[in-house]
Coordinates of C-alpha atoms (C1' of nucleotides) in Angstrom, one line a residue:
Chain A
M4 CA 117.0 109.5 124.8
L5 CA 117.5 111.3 121.6
S6 CA 115.6 109.8 118.6
P7 CA 117.5 109.3 115.7
V8 CA 116.8 111.7 112.8
R9 CA 114.3 110.3 110.2
R10 CA 114.8 110.6 106.6
I11 CA 111.5 110.9 104.6
A12 CA 111.3 111.3 101.0
H13 CA 108.0 112.7 99.1
L14 CA 108.0 111.7 95.7
D15 CA 105.5 113.6 93.4
M16 CA 104.8 112.8 89.6
D17 CA 105.3 116.1 87.5
A18 CA 102.0 117.0 86.0
F19 CA 101.2 113.3 86.0
Y20 CA 97.8 112.7 83.7
A21 CA 99.1 115.5 81.4
S22 CA 102.6 113.8 81.1
V23 CA 101.2 110.4 80.6
E24 CA 99.1 112.0 77.8
L25 CA 102.0 113.6 76.2
L26 CA 103.7 110.1 76.1
R27 CA 100.9 109.2 73.6
Y28 CA 101.0 112.4 71.8
P29 CA 104.5 113.5 71.8
E30 CA 103.8 116.3 69.3
L31 CA 102.0 118.3 71.9
R32 CA 105.2 118.5 73.9
G33 CA 105.7 122.4 74.8
Q34 CA 101.9 123.5 74.1
P35 CA 99.4 124.3 76.6
V36 CA 97.6 121.3 77.3
V37 CA 94.4 120.3 79.6
V38 CA 93.4 116.9 80.7
G39 CA 89.6 116.6 82.1
G40 CA 85.9 117.3 81.3
G41 CA 85.0 113.5 81.1
S42 CA 86.0 110.8 78.4
K43 CA 84.5 112.6 75.2
H44 CA 86.4 114.8 73.1
Q45 CA 88.7 112.3 71.9
P46 CA 91.2 113.5 69.2
E47 CA 90.0 112.7 65.5
V48 CA 91.8 111.0 62.8
Q49 CA 91.6 113.3 59.8
P50 CA 91.3 112.0 56.1
D51 CA 95.0 112.6 55.6
G52 CA 96.0 110.5 58.8
S53 CA 96.8 113.6 61.0
L54 CA 95.0 114.3 64.4
R55 CA 92.5 116.7 65.0
Y56 CA 92.4 118.0 68.7
F57 CA 89.8 119.5 70.7
R58 CA 90.4 123.0 71.9
L59 CA 89.5 124.3 75.3
R60 CA 87.0 126.8 73.5
D61 CA 85.1 123.9 72.1
Y62 CA 84.0 122.6 75.6
V63 CA 80.5 122.7 77.0
G64 CA 79.5 121.3 80.2
R65 CA 80.3 121.1 84.1
G66 CA 83.7 119.4 84.3
V67 CA 86.7 120.8 85.7
V68 CA 90.5 120.6 84.8
T69 CA 91.9 117.5 86.0
T70 CA 95.6 118.3 85.3
S71 CA 97.4 121.0 83.0
T72 CA 100.9 121.2 81.6
Y73 CA 103.2 123.7 83.0
E74 CA 102.8 125.7 79.7
A75 CA 98.8 125.8 80.5
R76 CA 99.7 126.7 84.3
A77 CA 101.7 129.6 83.1
L78 CA 98.2 130.9 81.5
G79 CA 96.6 130.4 84.8
V80 CA 95.0 127.1 84.3
F81 CA 95.2 124.9 87.2
S82 CA 93.8 121.6 88.3
G83 CA 90.2 121.8 90.0
M84 CA 89.4 124.9 87.9
G85 CA 86.0 124.7 85.9
M86 CA 86.7 124.0 82.3
M87 CA 84.3 127.0 81.2
K88 CA 86.5 129.3 83.1
A89 CA 89.8 127.7 81.9
A90 CA 88.6 128.1 78.3
K91 CA 88.2 131.9 79.0
L92 CA 91.8 132.1 80.3
S93 CA 93.3 129.8 77.4
P94 CA 90.9 129.1 74.6
D95 CA 93.5 127.7 72.3
A96 CA 94.8 125.2 74.7
I97 CA 94.6 121.6 73.6
L98 CA 91.8 119.5 75.5
L99 CA 92.4 115.8 76.1
P100 CA 89.8 113.2 77.8
T101 CA 90.8 111.6 81.0
D102 CA 92.0 107.7 80.5
F103 CA 92.2 106.7 84.2
D104 CA 93.2 103.1 83.1
A105 CA 96.3 104.4 81.4
Y106 CA 97.2 106.4 84.5
R107 CA 96.8 103.6 87.0
R108 CA 98.9 101.5 84.7
H109 CA 101.9 104.1 84.9
S110 CA 101.0 104.6 88.5
R111 CA 101.7 100.8 89.2
L112 CA 105.0 101.2 87.0
F113 CA 106.5 104.0 88.9
K114 CA 105.4 102.4 92.3
N115 CA 107.0 99.1 91.5
A116 CA 109.9 100.7 90.2
V117 CA 110.7 102.6 93.5
A118 CA 109.7 99.7 95.8
E119 CA 112.7 97.7 94.1
L120 CA 115.1 100.1 95.6
A121 CA 113.2 101.1 98.6
P122 CA 110.4 99.1 99.9
L123 CA 108.9 101.2 102.8
I124 CA 106.5 103.1 100.6
E125 CA 103.3 105.0 101.8
D126 CA 100.8 105.3 99.0
R127 CA 99.0 108.6 98.7
G128 CA 97.0 108.1 95.6
I129 CA 97.8 107.7 92.0
D130 CA 100.6 109.9 91.5
E131 CA 102.4 110.4 95.0
I132 CA 104.1 108.6 97.7
Y133 CA 106.1 108.8 100.8
I134 CA 109.4 106.8 101.2
D135 CA 111.1 106.1 104.6
L136 CA 114.7 106.1 103.7
S137 CA 115.8 106.3 107.4
D138 CA 117.6 103.1 107.3
A139 CA 119.1 103.7 103.9
G140 CA 122.6 104.7 105.3
D141 CA 124.7 107.7 104.2
D142 CA 124.1 108.4 100.8
V143 CA 120.5 109.3 100.6
P144 CA 120.9 111.9 97.9
E145 CA 122.5 109.4 95.7
L146 CA 119.8 106.9 96.3
A147 CA 117.2 109.4 95.5
Q148 CA 118.8 110.2 92.2
R149 CA 118.7 106.5 91.4
I150 CA 114.8 106.3 92.3
K151 CA 114.3 109.1 90.0
D152 CA 116.3 107.7 87.2
A153 CA 114.4 104.2 88.0
V154 CA 110.9 106.0 87.6
N155 CA 112.1 107.6 84.5
A156 CA 113.2 104.3 82.8
A157 CA 110.3 102.5 83.9
T158 CA 107.7 105.1 82.6
G159 CA 109.2 107.9 80.7
L160 CA 108.3 110.4 83.1
T161 CA 109.9 112.8 85.5
C162 CA 109.1 113.2 89.0
S163 CA 110.0 115.4 92.0
I164 CA 111.5 114.2 95.4
G165 CA 111.7 116.2 98.5
I166 CA 113.8 114.7 101.6
A167 CA 113.4 116.1 105.0
P168 CA 113.1 114.9 108.7
N169 CA 109.3 114.2 108.5
K170 CA 106.4 113.8 105.9
L171 CA 105.2 117.5 106.6
L172 CA 108.5 118.9 105.5
A173 CA 109.3 116.5 102.8
K174 CA 105.8 117.2 101.2
I175 CA 106.6 120.8 100.9
C176 CA 110.2 120.3 100.0
S177 CA 109.2 118.2 96.9
E178 CA 107.4 121.2 95.5
L179 CA 110.3 123.6 95.8
D180 CA 112.1 122.5 92.6
K181 CA 109.5 121.3 90.4
P182 CA 109.5 119.7 87.8
D183 CA 112.4 117.1 87.8
G184 CA 113.5 118.3 91.2
L185 CA 115.6 116.6 93.9
T186 CA 115.5 118.8 97.2
L187 CA 117.0 118.2 100.6
L188 CA 116.1 119.9 103.6
T189 CA 117.1 119.5 107.2
R190 CA 115.8 121.5 110.4
E191 CA 118.4 124.1 109.9
D192 CA 116.9 125.2 106.6
I193 CA 113.2 125.7 108.1
A194 CA 113.9 129.4 108.8
T195 CA 115.2 130.4 105.3
R196 CA 113.2 127.8 103.2
I197 CA 110.1 127.0 104.8
W198 CA 109.2 130.1 106.7
P199 CA 108.9 132.6 103.9
L200 CA 106.1 130.1 102.2
S201 CA 102.4 130.8 102.2
V202 CA 100.5 129.1 105.1
K203 CA 98.5 127.1 102.3
K204 CA 101.7 125.0 101.4
I205 CA 101.3 123.3 104.5
N206 CA 99.3 119.9 103.9
G207 CA 96.2 120.2 106.2
I208 CA 95.6 124.0 105.8
G209 CA 92.9 124.5 103.3
P210 CA 91.2 127.2 101.7
K211 CA 88.8 127.8 104.9
A212 CA 91.8 127.9 107.3
V213 CA 93.8 130.0 104.7
E214 CA 91.1 132.7 104.9
K215 CA 90.6 132.8 108.6
L216 CA 94.4 133.0 109.1
A217 CA 94.4 136.0 106.6
L218 CA 91.9 137.6 108.9
L219 CA 94.3 137.4 111.7
G220 CA 97.1 138.9 109.7
L221 CA 99.0 135.5 109.3
H222 CA 100.0 134.8 105.9
S223 CA 103.4 133.3 105.7
I224 CA 104.4 130.2 107.8
A225 CA 106.7 132.5 109.5
D226 CA 103.8 134.4 110.7
L227 CA 101.9 131.4 111.9
A228 CA 105.2 130.2 113.8
K229 CA 105.3 133.4 115.8
A230 CA 101.6 133.7 116.3
D231 CA 100.2 134.1 119.8
P232 CA 99.0 130.5 120.9
A233 CA 96.1 132.1 123.0
L234 CA 94.9 133.8 119.7
L235 CA 94.9 130.9 117.5
Q236 CA 93.1 128.6 120.1
E237 CA 90.4 131.2 120.4
N238 CA 89.9 130.9 116.6
F239 CA 90.8 127.4 115.9
G240 CA 90.2 125.5 119.0
R241 CA 92.8 123.7 121.1
T242 CA 93.5 120.5 119.1
Y243 CA 93.8 122.4 115.7
S244 CA 95.6 125.5 116.9
E245 CA 98.3 123.3 118.7
W246 CA 98.6 121.4 115.3
L247 CA 99.0 124.6 113.5
L248 CA 101.7 125.8 115.6
R249 CA 103.7 122.4 115.5
A250 CA 103.3 122.4 111.5
A251 CA 104.7 125.9 111.1
N252 CA 107.7 124.8 113.2
G253 CA 108.2 122.1 110.9
E254 CA 107.3 119.4 113.6
D255 CA 105.5 116.1 112.7
N256 CA 106.0 112.7 114.0
R257 CA 103.4 110.6 111.7
P258 CA 105.2 107.4 110.7
V259 CA 105.2 106.3 107.0
V260 CA 102.2 103.8 106.9
T261 CA 103.0 101.1 104.6
S262 CA 99.8 99.3 104.3
S263 CA 96.1 100.2 104.9
E264 CA 92.7 99.0 104.1
P265 CA 89.9 101.0 102.2
K266 CA 87.1 102.5 104.8
S267 CA 84.5 103.2 102.3
I268 CA 83.7 102.8 98.6
S269 CA 81.5 105.2 96.7
R270 CA 80.1 106.3 93.3
E271 CA 78.7 109.7 92.4
S272 CA 77.6 111.7 89.4
T273 CA 77.0 115.3 88.6
F274 CA 74.2 115.6 85.9
E275 CA 74.8 117.7 82.7
R276 CA 71.8 119.7 83.9
D277 CA 70.0 120.0 87.3
L278 CA 67.1 117.8 87.5
H279 CA 63.8 118.0 89.4
A280 CA 62.7 115.2 91.7
K281 CA 59.3 114.9 90.2
L282 CA 59.7 116.3 86.7
D283 CA 62.7 114.2 86.1
R284 CA 61.9 111.3 88.0
N285 CA 62.4 108.7 85.8
E286 CA 65.7 109.9 84.9
L287 CA 66.8 110.2 88.3
T288 CA 65.8 106.9 89.4
A289 CA 67.6 105.3 86.3
I290 CA 70.8 107.2 87.6
F291 CA 70.4 106.1 91.2
T292 CA 70.0 102.4 90.2
N293 CA 72.9 102.5 88.0
L294 CA 75.2 104.1 90.6
C295 CA 74.1 101.2 93.1
T296 CA 74.9 98.6 90.3
R297 CA 78.2 100.0 89.6
L298 CA 79.0 100.6 93.6
S299 CA 78.0 96.7 93.7
G300 CA 80.4 95.8 90.9
D301 CA 83.0 97.7 92.7
L302 CA 82.8 95.9 96.0
Q303 CA 82.6 92.5 94.4
R304 CA 85.5 93.1 92.1
K305 CA 87.6 94.4 95.2
G306 CA 86.2 91.7 97.5
Y307 CA 84.6 93.8 100.1
L308 CA 81.2 93.8 102.0
G309 CA 79.9 96.8 103.6
T310 CA 77.3 97.4 106.3
T311 CA 76.7 100.9 106.1
V312 CA 75.1 102.3 102.9
G313 CA 74.8 106.0 102.5
I314 CA 73.7 108.5 100.0
K315 CA 74.8 112.0 98.8
L316 CA 72.7 114.8 97.3
R317 CA 73.9 118.0 96.1
F318 CA 71.1 120.7 95.4
A319 CA 71.4 123.4 92.5
D320 CA 72.8 125.8 95.1
F321 CA 75.5 123.5 95.8
R322 CA 74.2 122.6 99.2
T323 CA 75.1 119.0 100.3
V324 CA 73.3 116.6 102.6
T325 CA 74.0 112.9 103.1
R326 CA 72.0 110.2 104.9
D327 CA 73.0 106.9 105.9
L328 CA 71.6 103.7 107.3
T329 CA 73.5 100.6 109.1
L330 CA 72.3 97.2 108.0
T331 CA 72.3 94.1 110.1
D332 CA 74.3 92.1 107.6
A333 CA 77.2 93.2 105.3
T334 CA 76.4 93.1 101.8
D335 CA 77.8 93.9 98.3
D336 CA 74.6 93.1 96.6
A337 CA 73.2 95.8 94.2
A338 CA 69.5 95.2 95.0
V339 CA 70.2 95.2 98.8
I340 CA 72.2 98.5 98.3
R341 CA 69.5 100.0 96.0
R342 CA 66.7 99.3 98.8
A343 CA 68.7 100.8 101.6
A344 CA 69.8 103.7 99.4
G345 CA 66.0 104.5 98.8
E346 CA 65.2 104.4 102.2
C347 CA 67.8 106.9 102.9
L348 CA 66.4 109.1 100.0
R349 CA 62.9 108.9 101.4
R350 CA 64.5 110.8 104.6
I351 CA 65.3 113.9 102.4
T352 CA 62.7 116.6 101.2
L353 CA 63.3 117.0 97.5
D354 CA 61.8 120.3 97.1
R355 CA 64.7 121.9 95.1
R356 CA 66.6 120.8 91.8
L357 CA 69.5 118.6 92.1
R358 CA 72.9 118.5 90.5
L359 CA 74.7 115.4 92.0
L360 CA 73.5 112.0 93.4
G361 CA 76.1 109.6 95.2
V362 CA 76.0 106.2 96.8
R363 CA 78.6 105.0 99.3
V364 CA 79.2 101.7 101.4
S365 CA 81.2 101.9 104.5
A366 CA 82.0 99.8 107.5
L367 CA 83.9 97.5 104.9
S368 CA 85.1 93.9 105.8
K369 CA 87.0 91.7 103.4
K370 CA 84.7 89.1 101.8
E371 CA 86.7 86.0 102.5
E372 CA 87.0 86.9 106.1
A373 CA 83.4 87.6 106.5
A374 CA 82.5 84.2 105.1
A375 CA 84.6 82.4 107.7
G376 CA 82.1 83.9 110.3
P377 CA 82.7 86.5 112.6
A378 CA 85.7 86.2 114.6
L379 CA 85.6 86.2 118.6
M380 CA 86.0 89.5 119.7
Q381 CA 88.6 89.9 122.7
G382 CA 86.1 91.8 124.6
D383 CA 83.9 88.7 124.8
L384 CA 86.3 86.7 126.4
F385 CA 86.4 88.8 129.0
R386 CA 82.6 89.9 129.2
N387 CA 81.4 89.8 132.7
D388 CA 78.3 91.9 132.8
Chain B
dT10 C1' 79.9 130.2 82.6
dC11 C1' 81.2 129.0 88.8
dT12 C1' 82.5 124.6 91.4
dG13 C1' 84.5 116.5 89.3
dG14 C1' 84.9 111.9 91.6
dG15 C1' 87.1 109.2 94.8
dG16 C1' 88.6 109.2 99.4
dT17 C1' 90.1 110.3 104.7
dC18 C1' 89.6 112.2 109.1
dC19 C1' 87.3 115.0 112.7
dT20 C1' 83.7 116.7 115.7
dA21 C1' 79.4 116.5 118.0
dG22 C1' 74.9 115.0 119.6
dG23 C1' 71.9 111.1 120.9
dA24 C1' 71.0 106.4 121.7
dC25 C1' 71.9 102.8 124.4
dC26 C1' 74.6 99.9 127.6
dC27 C1' 76.8 98.9 132.2
Chain C
dT14 C1' 61.5 112.2 143.3
dC15 C1' 67.3 113.1 141.5
dT16 C1' 71.4 111.5 140.6
dG17 C1' 76.7 109.5 138.2
dG18 C1' 80.5 108.3 134.7
dG19 C1' 82.1 105.6 131.3
dG20 C1' 82.1 103.7 126.7
dT21 C1' 80.5 102.3 121.9
dC22 C1' 77.8 102.9 118.2
dC23 C1' 75.1 105.5 114.8
dT24 C1' 74.4 109.4 112.1
dA25 C1' 75.4 114.3 109.9
dG26 C1' 78.1 117.7 108.4
dG27 C1' 82.3 119.9 107.2
dA28 C1' 87.4 120.5 106.0
dC29 C1' 90.8 118.6 103.5
dC30 C1' 93.4 115.9 100.0
dC31 C1' 94.7 113.8 95.2

DNA sequence: TCTGGGGTCCTAGGACCC
DNA sequence: TCTGGGGTCCTAGGACCC
């Protein structure tokens, strides 16, 4: 049976955090603006009532750029870049602190606005969603335009939408006409619009895979689509090489998943300077305990219990190690988490300076359900060993 | 002056059970 | 003595994403 063609939209808010900040500081519109580097560097009110903004050149620390406006991107400043490096490229750019509460508020506003017009939404983080429009009838472009208008009416922000037969293509498609874009793509457009792009535009091909593909002379998605399957399999293994070929040919049958439960909750912190396990013992202990306390608060606020407690350490040389420990009972208690995390920590040799410490709780269950007692597993009913 | 913080998924080996 | 084949859980690391 021929399966009906799906219509999947990917909606991506344009330069989301920076755009939310511009709602509050409209006078910065048109300028290179960078958001990131923690919550210090608030604009200061001057005696004459005007605001004095921080500039990128004033920044000192280990933060990275969270978002930049298109004007800053034109100067080479992109998200993920170290702030000190960004400051070299664009010392006069305005620097604003991150305000996640504001971004979460605007995230809820735009998602609610979309849900009123098209309810089959997959959440992909604070600033993007997939929408299944397969049953939306004939005029999908008109509906997509109404979604864009509704998002703008609810938030004052613009977004870009790509519509394609699957999530993989829709995701690439939403980027083709940013900002404020609306792009439709059919299977017939793959050769002309997708194949010329770099392999890194495929969601799931990251820096490591890009590098390996480049060594094989494979740069564009067309190169990958036409690559020798045996060559790919030698270099990437069977599963990943087969996925690479399907992706390059625009094939993807993943459904739009409209609800999911978290798998883990964590807190981590990079120190302002690298800390020594012995010399800075008191400071490290305080940070460690504080992470456990905040994590416990997150679990309690969200109503989850977790059975596995894990820690993450990053050394000054950026090498990262993890340890975890599964408890007999699920917990959200700070002291229990702190004790388990402490046991994990004892299993690591601390002979180098540290730059990061993290604590994670996984194997989560909802607190109400756990309180009702463990459900009888189906396997138990048929157990006969 | 390198490289945040919060996540997901995958792989792979060993323990352990039947 | 040596010999199996599943299956699940736990742990560690890594790639990737927003």
